[in-house]
Coordinates of C-alpha atoms and ligand atoms in Angstrom, one line a residue:
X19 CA 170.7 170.3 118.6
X20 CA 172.1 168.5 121.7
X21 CA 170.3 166.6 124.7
X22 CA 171.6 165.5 127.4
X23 CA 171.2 162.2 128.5
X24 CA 173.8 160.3 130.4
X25 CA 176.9 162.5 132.1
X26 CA 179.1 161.0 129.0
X27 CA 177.5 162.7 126.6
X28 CA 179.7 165.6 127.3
X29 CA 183.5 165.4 126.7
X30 CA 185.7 166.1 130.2
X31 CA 186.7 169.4 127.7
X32 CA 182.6 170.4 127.1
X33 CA 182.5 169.7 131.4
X34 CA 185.5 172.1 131.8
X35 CA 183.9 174.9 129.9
X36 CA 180.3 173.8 131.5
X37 CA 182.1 174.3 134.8
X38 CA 183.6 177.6 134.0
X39 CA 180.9 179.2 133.2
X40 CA 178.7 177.8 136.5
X41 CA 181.3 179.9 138.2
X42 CA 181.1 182.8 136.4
X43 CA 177.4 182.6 137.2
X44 CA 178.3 182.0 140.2
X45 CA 180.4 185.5 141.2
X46 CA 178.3 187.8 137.9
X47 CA 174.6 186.5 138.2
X48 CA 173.2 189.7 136.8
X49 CA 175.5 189.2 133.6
X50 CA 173.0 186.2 133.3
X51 CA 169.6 187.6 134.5
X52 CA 168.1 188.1 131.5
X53 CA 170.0 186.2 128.9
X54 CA 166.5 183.6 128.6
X55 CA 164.1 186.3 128.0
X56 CA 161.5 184.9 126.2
X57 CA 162.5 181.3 126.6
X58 CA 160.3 179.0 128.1
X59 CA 161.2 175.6 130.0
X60 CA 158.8 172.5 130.3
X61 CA 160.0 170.6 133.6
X62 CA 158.0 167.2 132.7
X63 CA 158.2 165.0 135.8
X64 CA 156.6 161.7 135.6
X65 CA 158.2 160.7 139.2
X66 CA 158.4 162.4 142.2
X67 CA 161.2 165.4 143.0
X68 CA 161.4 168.5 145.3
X69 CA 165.3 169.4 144.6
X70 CA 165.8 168.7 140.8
X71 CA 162.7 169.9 139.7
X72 CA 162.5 173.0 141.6
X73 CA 166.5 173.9 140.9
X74 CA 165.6 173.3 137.2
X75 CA 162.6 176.1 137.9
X76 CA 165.0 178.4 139.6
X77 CA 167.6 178.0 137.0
X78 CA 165.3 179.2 134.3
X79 CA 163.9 182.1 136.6
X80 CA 167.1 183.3 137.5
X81 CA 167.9 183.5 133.9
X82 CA 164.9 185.5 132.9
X83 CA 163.3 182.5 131.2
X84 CA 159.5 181.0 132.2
X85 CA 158.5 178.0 133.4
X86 CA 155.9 175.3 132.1
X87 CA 155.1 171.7 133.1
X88 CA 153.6 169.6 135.4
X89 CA 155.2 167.6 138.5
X90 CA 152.7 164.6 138.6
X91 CA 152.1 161.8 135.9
X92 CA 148.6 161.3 136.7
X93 CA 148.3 165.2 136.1
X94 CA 149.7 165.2 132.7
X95 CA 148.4 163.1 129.7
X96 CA 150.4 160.6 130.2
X97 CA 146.7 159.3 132.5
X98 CA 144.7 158.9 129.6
X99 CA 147.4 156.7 128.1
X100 CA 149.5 159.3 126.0
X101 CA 153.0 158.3 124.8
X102 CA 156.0 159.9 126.0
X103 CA 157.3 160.3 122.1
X104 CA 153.5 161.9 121.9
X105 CA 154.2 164.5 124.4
X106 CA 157.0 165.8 123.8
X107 CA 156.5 166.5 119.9
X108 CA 153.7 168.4 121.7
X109 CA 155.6 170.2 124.2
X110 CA 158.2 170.9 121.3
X111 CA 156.0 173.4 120.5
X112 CA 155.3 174.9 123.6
X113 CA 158.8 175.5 124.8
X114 CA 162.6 175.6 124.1
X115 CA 163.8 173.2 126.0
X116 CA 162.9 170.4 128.4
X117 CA 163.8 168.5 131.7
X118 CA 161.9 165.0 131.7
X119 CA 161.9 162.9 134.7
X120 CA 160.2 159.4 134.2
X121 CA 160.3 155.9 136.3
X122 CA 161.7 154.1 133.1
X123 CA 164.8 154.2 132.0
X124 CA 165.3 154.9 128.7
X125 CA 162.0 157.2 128.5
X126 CA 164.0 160.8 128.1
X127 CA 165.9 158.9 125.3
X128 CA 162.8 157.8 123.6
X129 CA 161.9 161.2 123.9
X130 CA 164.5 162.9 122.4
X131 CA 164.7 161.2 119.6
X132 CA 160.7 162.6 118.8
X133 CA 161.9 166.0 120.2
X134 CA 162.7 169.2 118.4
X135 CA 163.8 170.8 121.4
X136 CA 166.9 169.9 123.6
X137 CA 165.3 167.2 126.2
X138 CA 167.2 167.3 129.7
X139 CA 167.3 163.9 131.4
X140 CA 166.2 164.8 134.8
X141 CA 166.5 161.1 136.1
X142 CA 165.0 158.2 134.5
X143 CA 164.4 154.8 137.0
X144 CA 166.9 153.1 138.3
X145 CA 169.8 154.4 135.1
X146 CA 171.1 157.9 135.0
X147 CA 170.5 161.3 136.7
X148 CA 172.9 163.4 134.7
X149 CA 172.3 166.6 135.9
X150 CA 173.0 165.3 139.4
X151 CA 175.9 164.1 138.3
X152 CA 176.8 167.2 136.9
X153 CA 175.9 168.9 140.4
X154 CA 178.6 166.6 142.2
X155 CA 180.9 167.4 140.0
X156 CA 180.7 171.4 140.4
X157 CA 180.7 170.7 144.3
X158 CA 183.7 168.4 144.3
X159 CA 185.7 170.8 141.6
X160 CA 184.4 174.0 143.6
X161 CA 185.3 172.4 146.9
X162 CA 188.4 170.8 146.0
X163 CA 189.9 172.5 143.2
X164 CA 190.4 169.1 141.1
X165 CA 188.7 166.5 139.6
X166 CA 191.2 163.9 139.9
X167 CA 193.2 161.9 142.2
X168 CA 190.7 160.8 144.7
X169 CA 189.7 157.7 146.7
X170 CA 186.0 158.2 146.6
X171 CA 183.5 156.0 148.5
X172 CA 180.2 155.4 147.5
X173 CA 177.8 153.8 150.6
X174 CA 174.2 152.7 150.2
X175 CA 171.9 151.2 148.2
X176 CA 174.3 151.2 144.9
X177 CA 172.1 148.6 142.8
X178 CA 169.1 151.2 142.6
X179 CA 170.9 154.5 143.2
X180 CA 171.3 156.2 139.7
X181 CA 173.3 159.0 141.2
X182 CA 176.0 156.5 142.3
X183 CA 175.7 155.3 138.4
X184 CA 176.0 158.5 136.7
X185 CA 178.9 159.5 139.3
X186 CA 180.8 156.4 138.5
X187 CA 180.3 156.7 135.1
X188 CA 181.7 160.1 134.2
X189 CA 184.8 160.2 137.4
X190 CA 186.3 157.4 135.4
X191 CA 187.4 159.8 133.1
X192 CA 189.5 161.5 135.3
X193 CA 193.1 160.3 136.3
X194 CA 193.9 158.3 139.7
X195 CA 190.1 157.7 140.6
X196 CA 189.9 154.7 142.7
X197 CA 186.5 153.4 144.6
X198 CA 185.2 152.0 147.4
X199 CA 181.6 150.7 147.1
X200 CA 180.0 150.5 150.5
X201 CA 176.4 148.4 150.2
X202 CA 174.9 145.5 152.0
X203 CA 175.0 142.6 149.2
X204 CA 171.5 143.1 148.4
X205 CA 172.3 146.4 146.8
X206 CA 175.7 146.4 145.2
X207 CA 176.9 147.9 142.5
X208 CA 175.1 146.7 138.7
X209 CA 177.5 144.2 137.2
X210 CA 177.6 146.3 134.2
X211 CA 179.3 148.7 136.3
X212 CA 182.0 146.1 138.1
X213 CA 182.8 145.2 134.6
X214 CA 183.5 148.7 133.2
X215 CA 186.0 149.4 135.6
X216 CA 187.6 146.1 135.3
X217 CA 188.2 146.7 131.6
X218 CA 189.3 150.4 132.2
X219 CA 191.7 149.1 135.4
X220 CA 190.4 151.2 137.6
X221 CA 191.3 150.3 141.3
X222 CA 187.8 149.2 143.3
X223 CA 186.8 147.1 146.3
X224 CA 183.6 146.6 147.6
X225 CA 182.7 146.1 151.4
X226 CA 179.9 145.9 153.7
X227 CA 181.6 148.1 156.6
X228 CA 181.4 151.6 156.6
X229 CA 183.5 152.1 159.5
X230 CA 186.6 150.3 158.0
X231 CA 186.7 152.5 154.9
X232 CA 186.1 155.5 156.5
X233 CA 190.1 156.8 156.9
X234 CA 191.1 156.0 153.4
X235 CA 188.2 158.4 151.8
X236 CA 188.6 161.6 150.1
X237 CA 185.2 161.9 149.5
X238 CA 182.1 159.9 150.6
X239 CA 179.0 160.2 148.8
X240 CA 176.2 158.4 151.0
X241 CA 172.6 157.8 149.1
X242 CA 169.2 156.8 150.2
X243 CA 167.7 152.7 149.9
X244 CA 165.6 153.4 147.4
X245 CA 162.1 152.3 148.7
X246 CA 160.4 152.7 145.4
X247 CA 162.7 150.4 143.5
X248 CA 162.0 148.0 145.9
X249 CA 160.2 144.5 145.1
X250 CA 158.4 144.1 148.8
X251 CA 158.5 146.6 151.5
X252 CA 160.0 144.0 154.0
X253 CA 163.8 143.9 152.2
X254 CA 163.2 147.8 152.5
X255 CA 162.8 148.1 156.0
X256 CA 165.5 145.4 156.6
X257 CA 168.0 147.2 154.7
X258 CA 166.6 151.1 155.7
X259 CA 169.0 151.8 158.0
X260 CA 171.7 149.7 157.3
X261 CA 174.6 152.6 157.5
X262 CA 173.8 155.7 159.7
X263 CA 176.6 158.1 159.3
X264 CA 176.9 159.9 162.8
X265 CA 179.6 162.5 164.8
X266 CA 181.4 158.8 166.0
X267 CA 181.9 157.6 162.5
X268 CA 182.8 161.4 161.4
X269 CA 185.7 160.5 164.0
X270 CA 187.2 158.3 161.9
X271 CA 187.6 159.7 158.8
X272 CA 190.2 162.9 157.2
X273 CA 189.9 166.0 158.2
X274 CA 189.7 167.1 154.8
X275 CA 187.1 164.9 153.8
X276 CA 183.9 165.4 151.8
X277 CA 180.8 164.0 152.3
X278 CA 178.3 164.1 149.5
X279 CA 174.7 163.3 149.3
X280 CA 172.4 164.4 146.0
X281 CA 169.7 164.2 149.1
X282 CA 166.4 163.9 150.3
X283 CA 168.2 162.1 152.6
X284 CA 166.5 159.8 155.3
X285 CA 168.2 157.9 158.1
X286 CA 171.9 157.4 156.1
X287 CA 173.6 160.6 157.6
X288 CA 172.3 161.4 161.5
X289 CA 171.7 165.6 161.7
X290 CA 174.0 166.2 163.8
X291 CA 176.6 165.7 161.3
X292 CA 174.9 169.0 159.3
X293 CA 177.6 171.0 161.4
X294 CA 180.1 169.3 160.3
X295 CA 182.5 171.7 157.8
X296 CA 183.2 168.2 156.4
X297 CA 178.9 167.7 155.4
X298 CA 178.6 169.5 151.5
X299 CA 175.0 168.5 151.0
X300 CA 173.7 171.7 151.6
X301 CA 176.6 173.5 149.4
X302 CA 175.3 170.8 146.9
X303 CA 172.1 172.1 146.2
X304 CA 173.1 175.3 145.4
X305 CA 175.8 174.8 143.0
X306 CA 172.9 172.6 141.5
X307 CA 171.3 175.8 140.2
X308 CA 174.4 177.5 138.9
X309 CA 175.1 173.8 136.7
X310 CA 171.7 173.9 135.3
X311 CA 171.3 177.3 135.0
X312 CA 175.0 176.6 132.6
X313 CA 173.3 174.0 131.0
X314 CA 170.4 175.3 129.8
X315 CA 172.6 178.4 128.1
X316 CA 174.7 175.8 126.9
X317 CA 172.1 173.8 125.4
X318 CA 169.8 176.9 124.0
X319 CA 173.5 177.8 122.7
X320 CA 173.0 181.0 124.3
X321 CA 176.3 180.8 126.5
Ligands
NCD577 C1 168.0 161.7 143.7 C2 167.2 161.0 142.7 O1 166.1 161.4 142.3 O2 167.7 160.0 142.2 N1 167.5 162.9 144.1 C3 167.8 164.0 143.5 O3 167.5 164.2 142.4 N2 168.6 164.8 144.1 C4 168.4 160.8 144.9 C5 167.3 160.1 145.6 O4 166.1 160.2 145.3 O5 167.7 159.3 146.4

C-alpha cells in the first residue's frame, strides 16, 4: 500500500504515468465515472481549506466514489484530545483512502504509519503540500508541454509557503531548472532548501526586487504571506503587501510567460491581471481535480 507524502515519493517515471492518465481523464471523463463505486474517501482537515479540500471531494464524486470527513479540528475528535495515529486506525475502517490536512508537519506521516488505508498528505504546516505540487506540475506540463528547461521564479513569503517547498523539491529532478527566489529577507527560502540545491548545482539567486527578475522568467509562481505562520500580526501587515503583481509589472515580463499561484490569493497578484492569457491560476484549479482524481485510482490501484 502506498501514501503519499512529500512530491518525492513518486519517481519522475510514476509522475509521467500520473500525468498521462490526468489527461486521459481529462478528454474521456465518463471512462472514469464510475470506476470508485463503492469507495469511500475521508477528507480529514485539521486546518483550514476551500480549494484542496473541495477538489479532493470533487475528485472522488466525479469518480463515482463518496465522501466522508470533516473540515474543522474542533469538529472532529481531535477536541476532546484524540491522537491523530488514533483517528485514523479509526477512519481506516470507515473508508479506502484518506486526504489529511493538519497545522504540524509531520502529522499525515505519523498517520500513515498507524493507517491501513493509503493516507493523502493534503498539506501539513509549514512542510509539504504534495498534491499542490502535483497540480503545478500538470498545469506547467499541460501548458507548456515540458517539464524541463525553465527559469522559474518563485516570489513571496518562501520561509512559510509549503507550496514553494514541495515545488522546489520535486522540479529539481528535471534537467536545466534554474531559480529565482523573490522574498523580502524575513521570508526566504529554509536553509535546508538553499543547501539542497547547492549540493545538486542547481543555478539559484535570490532577490528582493520583483521587477528586476521579471524578463528572465519562464514561469512565476507568486504565493500568499502566510498570516497564520506568523509570530505577531505586526511583521504580517509589514510584509502583506510587499509584491503586488499588476498589468505595469505584467509589462515587463515574456510573452510566453506563466504565472502560477496554488491560490487563495490576497493582495500579491492585482485582478486585473486575471485577463491576462499569461495568469494560469484559474486553469490551475481545474487540472487540480483531474491530478487527484489520477491519484486516488492510482493509489486504490484501480488505474
Ligand atoms: C495553499 C496551502 O494551503 O498551502 N493553498 C492551497 O492548498 N491551494 C496555499 C496557501 O494557503 O497560501
Amino acid at each position: 500500500m502506498r501514501h503519499l507524502m512529500n512530491p518525492l515519493d513518486f519517481t519522475t517515471e510514476e509522475l509521467d504515468k500520473l500525468f498521462d492518465l490526468a489527461d486521459d481523464i481529462q478528454a474521456h471523463p465518463d471512462k472514469y465515472a464510475h470506476k470508485c463505486e463503492g469507495k469511500k474517501l475521508a477528507t480529514c482537515f485539521y486546518e483550514p481549506s476551500t480549494r484542496t479540500r473541495l477538489s479532493f471531494e470533487s475528485a472522488m464524486l466525479n469518480l463515482g466514489g463518496h465522501v466522508i470527513g470533516f473540515s474543522d479540528a474542533n469538529s472532529s475528535s481531535a477536541a476532546k484530545g484524540e491522537s491523530v495515529s488514533d483517528t485514523i486506525r479509526i477512519i481506516s475502517c470507515y473508508a479506502d483512502i484518506c486526504a489529511m490536512r493538519h497545522p504540524k508537519e509531520g502529522a499525515p506521516m505519523v498517520a500513515a504509519t498507524k493507517s491501513s488505508i493509503p493516507v493523502i498528505n493534503a498539506g501539513d504546516g509549514g512542510h509539504q503540500h504534495p498534491t499542490q505540487t502535483l497540480t503545478d506540475l500538470l498545469t506547467i506540463r499541460s501548458l507548456k508541454g515540458r517539464l524541463n528547461n525553465f527559469t522559474v521564479g518563485l516570489c513571496g513569503d518562501l520561509k512559510f509557503g509549503r507550496t514553494a517547498h514541495s515545488l522546489v523539491n520535486a522540479l529539481v529532478r528535471y534537467d536545466h531548472i534554474s531559480f529565482i527566489f523573490i522574498s523580502p529577507e524575513e521570508l526566504k527560502i529554509p536553509s535546508y532548501l538553499r543547501d539542497k540545491l547547492k549540493e545538486l548545482n542547481i543555478p539559484f539567486k535570490e532577490v528582493i526586487r520583483l521587477e528586476d527578475s521579471l524578463p528572465e522568467l519562464d514561469l512565476l509562481y507568486m504565493t500568499r504571506v502566510q498570516r497564520e505562520r506568523f509570530f505577531n500580526e505586526e511583521d504580517y501587515v509589514r510584509l502583506k503587501d510587499f509584491y503586488i503583481l499588476n498589468k505595469e509589472k505584467m509589462k515587463l515580463a515574456p510573452e510566453d510567460m506563466l504565472v502560477l499561484h496554488p491560490l487563495p490569493r490576497v493582495n500579491e497578484i492585482s485582478v486585473e491581471v486575471d485577463e491576462d492569457p499569461r495568469a494560469v491560476y484559474f486553469k490551475q484549479v481545474q487540472y487540480g481535480v483531474y491530478v487527484r482524481m489520477a491519484l486516488i485510482l492510482t493509489l486504490l490501484e484501480l488505474a
